[in-house]
CSV table of C-alpha atoms in Angstrom, one decimal:
chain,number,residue,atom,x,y,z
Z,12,UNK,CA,94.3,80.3,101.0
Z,13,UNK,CA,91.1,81.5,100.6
Z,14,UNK,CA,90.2,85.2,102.5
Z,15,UNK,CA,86.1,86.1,101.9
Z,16,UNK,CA,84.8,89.5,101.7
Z,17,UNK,CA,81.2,89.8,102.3
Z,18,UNK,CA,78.9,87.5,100.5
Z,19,UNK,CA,80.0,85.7,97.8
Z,20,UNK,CA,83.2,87.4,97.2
Z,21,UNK,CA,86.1,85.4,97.6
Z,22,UNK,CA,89.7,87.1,97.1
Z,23,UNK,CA,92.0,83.9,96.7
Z,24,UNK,CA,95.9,84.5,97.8
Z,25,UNK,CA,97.6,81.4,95.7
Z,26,UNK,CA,101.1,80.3,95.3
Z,27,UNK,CA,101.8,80.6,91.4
Z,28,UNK,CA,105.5,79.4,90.4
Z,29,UNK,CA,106.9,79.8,93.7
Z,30,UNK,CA,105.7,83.1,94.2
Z,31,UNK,CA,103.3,84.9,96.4
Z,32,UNK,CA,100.5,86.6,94.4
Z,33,UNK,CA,98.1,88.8,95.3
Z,34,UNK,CA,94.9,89.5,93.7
Z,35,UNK,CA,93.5,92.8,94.3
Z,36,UNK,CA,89.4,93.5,94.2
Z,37,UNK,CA,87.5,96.4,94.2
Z,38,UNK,CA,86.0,95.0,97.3
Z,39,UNK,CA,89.4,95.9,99.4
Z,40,UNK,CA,87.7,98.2,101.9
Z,41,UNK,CA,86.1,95.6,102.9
Z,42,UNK,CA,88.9,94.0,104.7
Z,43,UNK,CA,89.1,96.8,106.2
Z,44,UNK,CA,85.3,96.9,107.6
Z,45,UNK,CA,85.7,93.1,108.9
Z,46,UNK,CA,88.5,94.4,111.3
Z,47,UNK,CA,91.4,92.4,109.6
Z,48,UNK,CA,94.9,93.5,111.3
Z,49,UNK,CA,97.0,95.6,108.8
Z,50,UNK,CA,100.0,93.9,110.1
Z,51,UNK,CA,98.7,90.4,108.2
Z,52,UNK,CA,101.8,90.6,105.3
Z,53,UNK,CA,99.2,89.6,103.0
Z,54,UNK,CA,96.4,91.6,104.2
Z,55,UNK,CA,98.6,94.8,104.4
Z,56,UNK,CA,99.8,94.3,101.0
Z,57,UNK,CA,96.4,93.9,99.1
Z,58,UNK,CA,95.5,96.8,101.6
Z,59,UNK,CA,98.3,99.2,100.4
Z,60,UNK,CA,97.9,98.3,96.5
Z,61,UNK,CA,94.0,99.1,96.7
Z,62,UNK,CA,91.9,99.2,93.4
Z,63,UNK,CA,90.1,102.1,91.7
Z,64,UNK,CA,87.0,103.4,94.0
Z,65,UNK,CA,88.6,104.5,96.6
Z,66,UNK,CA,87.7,107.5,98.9
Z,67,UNK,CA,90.7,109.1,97.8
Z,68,UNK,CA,89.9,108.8,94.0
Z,69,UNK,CA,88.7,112.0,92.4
Z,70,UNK,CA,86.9,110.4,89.1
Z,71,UNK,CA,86.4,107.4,87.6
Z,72,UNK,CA,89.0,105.8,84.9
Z,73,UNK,CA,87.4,104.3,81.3
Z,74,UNK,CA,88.5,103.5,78.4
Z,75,UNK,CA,92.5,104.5,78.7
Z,76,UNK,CA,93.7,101.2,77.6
Z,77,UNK,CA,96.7,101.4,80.9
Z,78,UNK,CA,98.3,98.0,80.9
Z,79,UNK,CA,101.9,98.3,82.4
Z,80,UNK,CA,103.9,96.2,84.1
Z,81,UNK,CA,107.2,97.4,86.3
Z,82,UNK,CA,109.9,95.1,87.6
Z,83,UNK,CA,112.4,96.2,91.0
Z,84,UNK,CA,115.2,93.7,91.4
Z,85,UNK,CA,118.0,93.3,92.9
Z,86,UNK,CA,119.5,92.1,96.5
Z,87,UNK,CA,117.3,91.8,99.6
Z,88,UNK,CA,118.2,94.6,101.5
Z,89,UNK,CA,118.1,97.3,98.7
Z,90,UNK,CA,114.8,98.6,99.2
Z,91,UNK,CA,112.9,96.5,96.7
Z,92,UNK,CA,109.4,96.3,98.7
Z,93,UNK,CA,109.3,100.3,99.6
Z,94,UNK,CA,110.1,101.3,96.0
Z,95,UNK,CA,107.3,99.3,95.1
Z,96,UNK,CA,105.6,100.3,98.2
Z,97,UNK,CA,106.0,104.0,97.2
Z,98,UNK,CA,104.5,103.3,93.6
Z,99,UNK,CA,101.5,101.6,94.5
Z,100,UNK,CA,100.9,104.4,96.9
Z,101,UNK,CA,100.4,106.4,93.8
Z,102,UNK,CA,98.7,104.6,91.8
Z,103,UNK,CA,96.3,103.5,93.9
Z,104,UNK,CA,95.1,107.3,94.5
Z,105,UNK,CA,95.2,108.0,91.0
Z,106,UNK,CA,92.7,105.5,90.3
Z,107,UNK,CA,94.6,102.9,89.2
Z,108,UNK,CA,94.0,98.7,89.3
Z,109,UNK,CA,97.2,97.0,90.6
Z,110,UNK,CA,98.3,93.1,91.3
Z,111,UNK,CA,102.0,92.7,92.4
Z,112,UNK,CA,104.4,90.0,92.9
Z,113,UNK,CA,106.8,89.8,95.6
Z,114,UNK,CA,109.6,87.1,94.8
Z,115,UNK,CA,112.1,87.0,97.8
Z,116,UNK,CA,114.5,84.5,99.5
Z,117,UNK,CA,114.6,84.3,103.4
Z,118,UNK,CA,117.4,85.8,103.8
Z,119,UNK,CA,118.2,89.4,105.5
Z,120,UNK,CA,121.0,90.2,102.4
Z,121,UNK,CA,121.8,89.0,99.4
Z,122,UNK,CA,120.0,86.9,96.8
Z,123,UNK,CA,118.0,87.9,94.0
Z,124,UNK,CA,114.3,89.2,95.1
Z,125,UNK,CA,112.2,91.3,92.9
Z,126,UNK,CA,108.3,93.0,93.1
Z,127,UNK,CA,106.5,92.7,89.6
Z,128,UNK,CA,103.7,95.0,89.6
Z,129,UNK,CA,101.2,95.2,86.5
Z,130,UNK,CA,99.3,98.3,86.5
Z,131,UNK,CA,96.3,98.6,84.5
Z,132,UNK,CA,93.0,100.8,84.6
Z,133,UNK,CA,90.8,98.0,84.8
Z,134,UNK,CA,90.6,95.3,87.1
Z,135,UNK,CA,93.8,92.8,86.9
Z,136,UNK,CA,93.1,89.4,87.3
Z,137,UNK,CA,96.5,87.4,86.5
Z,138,UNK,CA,99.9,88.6,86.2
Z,139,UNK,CA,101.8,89.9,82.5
Z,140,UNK,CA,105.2,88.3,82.4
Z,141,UNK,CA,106.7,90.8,79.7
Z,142,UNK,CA,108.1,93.8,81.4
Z,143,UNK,CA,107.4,97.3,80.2
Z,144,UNK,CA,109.9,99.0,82.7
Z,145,UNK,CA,112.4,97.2,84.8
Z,146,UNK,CA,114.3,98.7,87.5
Z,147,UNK,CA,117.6,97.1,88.1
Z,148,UNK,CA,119.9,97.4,91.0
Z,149,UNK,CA,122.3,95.1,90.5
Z,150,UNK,CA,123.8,93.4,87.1
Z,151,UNK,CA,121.8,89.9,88.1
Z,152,UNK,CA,118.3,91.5,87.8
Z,153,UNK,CA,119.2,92.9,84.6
Z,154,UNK,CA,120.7,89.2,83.0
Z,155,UNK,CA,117.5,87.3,85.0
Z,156,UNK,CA,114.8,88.9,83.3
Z,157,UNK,CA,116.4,90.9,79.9
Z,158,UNK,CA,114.6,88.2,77.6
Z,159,UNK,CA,110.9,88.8,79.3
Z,160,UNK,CA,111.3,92.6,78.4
Z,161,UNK,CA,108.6,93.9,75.9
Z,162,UNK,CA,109.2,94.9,72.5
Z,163,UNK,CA,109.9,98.9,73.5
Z,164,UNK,CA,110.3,98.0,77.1
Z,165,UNK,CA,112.8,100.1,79.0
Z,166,UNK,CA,115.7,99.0,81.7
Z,167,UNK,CA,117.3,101.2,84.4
Z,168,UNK,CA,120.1,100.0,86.1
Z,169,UNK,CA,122.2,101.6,88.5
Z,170,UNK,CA,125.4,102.2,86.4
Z,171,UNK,CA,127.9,105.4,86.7
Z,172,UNK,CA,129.0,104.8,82.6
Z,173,UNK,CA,126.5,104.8,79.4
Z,174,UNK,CA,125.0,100.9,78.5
Z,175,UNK,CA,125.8,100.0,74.6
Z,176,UNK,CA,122.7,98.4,75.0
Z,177,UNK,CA,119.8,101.0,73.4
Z,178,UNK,CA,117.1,99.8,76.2
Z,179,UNK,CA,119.0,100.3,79.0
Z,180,UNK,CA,119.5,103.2,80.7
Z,181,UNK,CA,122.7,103.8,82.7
Z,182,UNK,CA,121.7,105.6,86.5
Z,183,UNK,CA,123.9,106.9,88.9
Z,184,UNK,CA,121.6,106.0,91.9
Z,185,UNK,CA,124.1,104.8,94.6
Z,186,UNK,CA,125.5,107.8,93.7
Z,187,UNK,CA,122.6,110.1,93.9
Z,188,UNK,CA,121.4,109.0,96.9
Z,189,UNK,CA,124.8,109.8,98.8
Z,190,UNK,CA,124.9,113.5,97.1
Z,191,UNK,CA,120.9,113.8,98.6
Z,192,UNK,CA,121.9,112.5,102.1
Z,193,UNK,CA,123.2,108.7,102.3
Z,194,UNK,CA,123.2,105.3,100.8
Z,195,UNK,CA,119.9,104.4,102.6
Z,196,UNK,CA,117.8,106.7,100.3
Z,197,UNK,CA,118.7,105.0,97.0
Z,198,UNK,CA,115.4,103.5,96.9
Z,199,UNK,CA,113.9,107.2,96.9
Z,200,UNK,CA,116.1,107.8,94.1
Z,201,UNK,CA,114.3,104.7,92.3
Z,202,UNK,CA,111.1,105.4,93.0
Z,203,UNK,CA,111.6,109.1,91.4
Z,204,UNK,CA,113.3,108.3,88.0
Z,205,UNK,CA,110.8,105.2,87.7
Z,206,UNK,CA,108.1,107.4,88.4
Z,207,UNK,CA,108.9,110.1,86.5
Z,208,UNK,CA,109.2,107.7,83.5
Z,209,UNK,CA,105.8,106.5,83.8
Z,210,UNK,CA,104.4,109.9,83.4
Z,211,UNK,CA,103.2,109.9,87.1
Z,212,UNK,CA,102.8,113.1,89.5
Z,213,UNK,CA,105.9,113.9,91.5
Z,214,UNK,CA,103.5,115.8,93.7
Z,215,UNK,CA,101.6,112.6,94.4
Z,216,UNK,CA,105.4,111.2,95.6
Z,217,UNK,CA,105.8,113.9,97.5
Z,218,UNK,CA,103.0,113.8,99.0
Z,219,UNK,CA,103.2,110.3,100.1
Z,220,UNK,CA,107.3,111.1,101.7
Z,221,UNK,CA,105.9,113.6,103.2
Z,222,UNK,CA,103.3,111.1,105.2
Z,223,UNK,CA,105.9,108.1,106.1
Z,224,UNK,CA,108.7,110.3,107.2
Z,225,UNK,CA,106.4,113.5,108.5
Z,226,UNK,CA,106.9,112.4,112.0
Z,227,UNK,CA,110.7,111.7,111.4
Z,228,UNK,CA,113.9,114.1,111.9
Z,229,UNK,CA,113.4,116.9,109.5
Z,230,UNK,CA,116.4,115.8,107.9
Z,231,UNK,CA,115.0,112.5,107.1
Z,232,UNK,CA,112.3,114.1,105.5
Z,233,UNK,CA,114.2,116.4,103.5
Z,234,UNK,CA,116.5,113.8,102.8
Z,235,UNK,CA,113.9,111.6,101.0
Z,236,UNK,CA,112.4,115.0,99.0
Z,237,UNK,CA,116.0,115.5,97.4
Z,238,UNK,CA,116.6,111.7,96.5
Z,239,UNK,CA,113.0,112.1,95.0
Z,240,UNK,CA,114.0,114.9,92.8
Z,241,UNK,CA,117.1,113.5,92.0
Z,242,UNK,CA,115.7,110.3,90.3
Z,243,UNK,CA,113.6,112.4,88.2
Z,244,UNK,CA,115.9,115.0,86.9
Z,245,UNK,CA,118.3,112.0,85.9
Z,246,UNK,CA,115.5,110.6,83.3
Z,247,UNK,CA,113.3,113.2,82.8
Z,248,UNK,CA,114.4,113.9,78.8
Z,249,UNK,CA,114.1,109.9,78.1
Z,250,UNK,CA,110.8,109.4,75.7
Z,251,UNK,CA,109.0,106.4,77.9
Z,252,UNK,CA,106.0,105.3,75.3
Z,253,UNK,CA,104.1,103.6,78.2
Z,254,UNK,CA,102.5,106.1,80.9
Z,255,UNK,CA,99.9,105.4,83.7
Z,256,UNK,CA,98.5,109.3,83.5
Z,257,UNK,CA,97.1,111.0,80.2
């Protein structure tokens, strides 16, 4: 499928491997101009992820060499799509080029889905299959994809004991997220430690909980805060040689 933005500016949405890609231009606000809905799946997503140039962007981005990609797998259900909603958030307002892959099976529960996101400060024009960080929720996302990690590349799974493994790193999150209000924010808990990881502003997360659940129960809210602090005081002594912010 083939979406045009103005003249001569095509932004193609092509099935690659079975999965849905989406191919983010600088051009984005422009979809935005031509009165496309936000609740188009596709639309919204290439909406949400953004490129650098944005309103929101303080300065311009050169020369920093950025060029990460982040895995979230596991079941559908467990949050997958906000974690990676949350992050793109971010990095989208710091400045920051984005493409993402959303792999899921239609079903409500169960299965193996997963968002790939590569993360780069200059425009990203085709997916990187070795992952720098991947975030794994369940045992399957970790045995799936272990051989496409990168030489240095980093796993967090959610684990209670210590991995033998010396790229994996064991975290509590079911766990946290009950102690910061209930099962349902374990994606919150993700989003912190994966965040904090990549050397990305907590304030920036913060700032984006505080939008989605600011017209929520106060609990909710505070809730979300906690689980968001929780992920990043369980990694933030791990040395993470790949980071999105100077």
């Amino acid at each position: 499928m083939v979406n045009s933005i103005g003249k001569n500016a095509p932004v193609r949405i092509p099935k690659y491997r079975g999965y849905c890609i989406y191919f983010v231009s600088a051009l984005v606000h422009n979809y935005m101009k031509h009165g496309v809905e936000e609740e188009d799946p596709y639309i919204n997503c290439i909406i949400k992820i953004g490129s650098a140039g944005g309103g929101q962007i303080k300065k311009k981005r050169e020369d920093m060499g950025i060029d990460v990609t982040v895995m979230i797998g596991g079941e559908a259900g467990q949050g997958i799509q906000t974690v990676g909603d949350l992050l793109t958030r971010i990095c989208y307002r710091s400045g920051l080029y984005l493409m993402a892959v959303n792999d899921f099976e239609s079903r409500i529960r169960g299965g193996h889905s997963f968002m790939q996101m590569r993360i780069s400060d200059s425009p990203v024009r085709g997916p990187d299959h070795r992952i720098h960080l991947l975030v794994a929720l369940n045992e399957e996302t970790y045995e799936r994809h272990k051989e496409q990690m990168a030489e240095g590349g980093l796993v967090i799974i959610d684990r209670e004991n210590g991995s033998a493994e010396s790229n994996v790193l064991s975290v509590p999150i079911t766990r946290l997220a009950r102690e910061a209000g209930g099962k349902i924010v374990a994606n919150t808990v993700t989003a912190g430690a994966a965040l904090t990881l990549l050397g990305g502003p907590m304030e920036g997360l913060r700032q984006v909980l505080n939008e989605h659940f600011g017209d929520k129960k106060a609990s909710v809210l505070e809730n979300n805060l906690k689980a968001a602090d929780a992920g990043r005081k369980a990694v933030e002594e791990i040395e993470f040689k790949w980071h999105l912010l100077p």
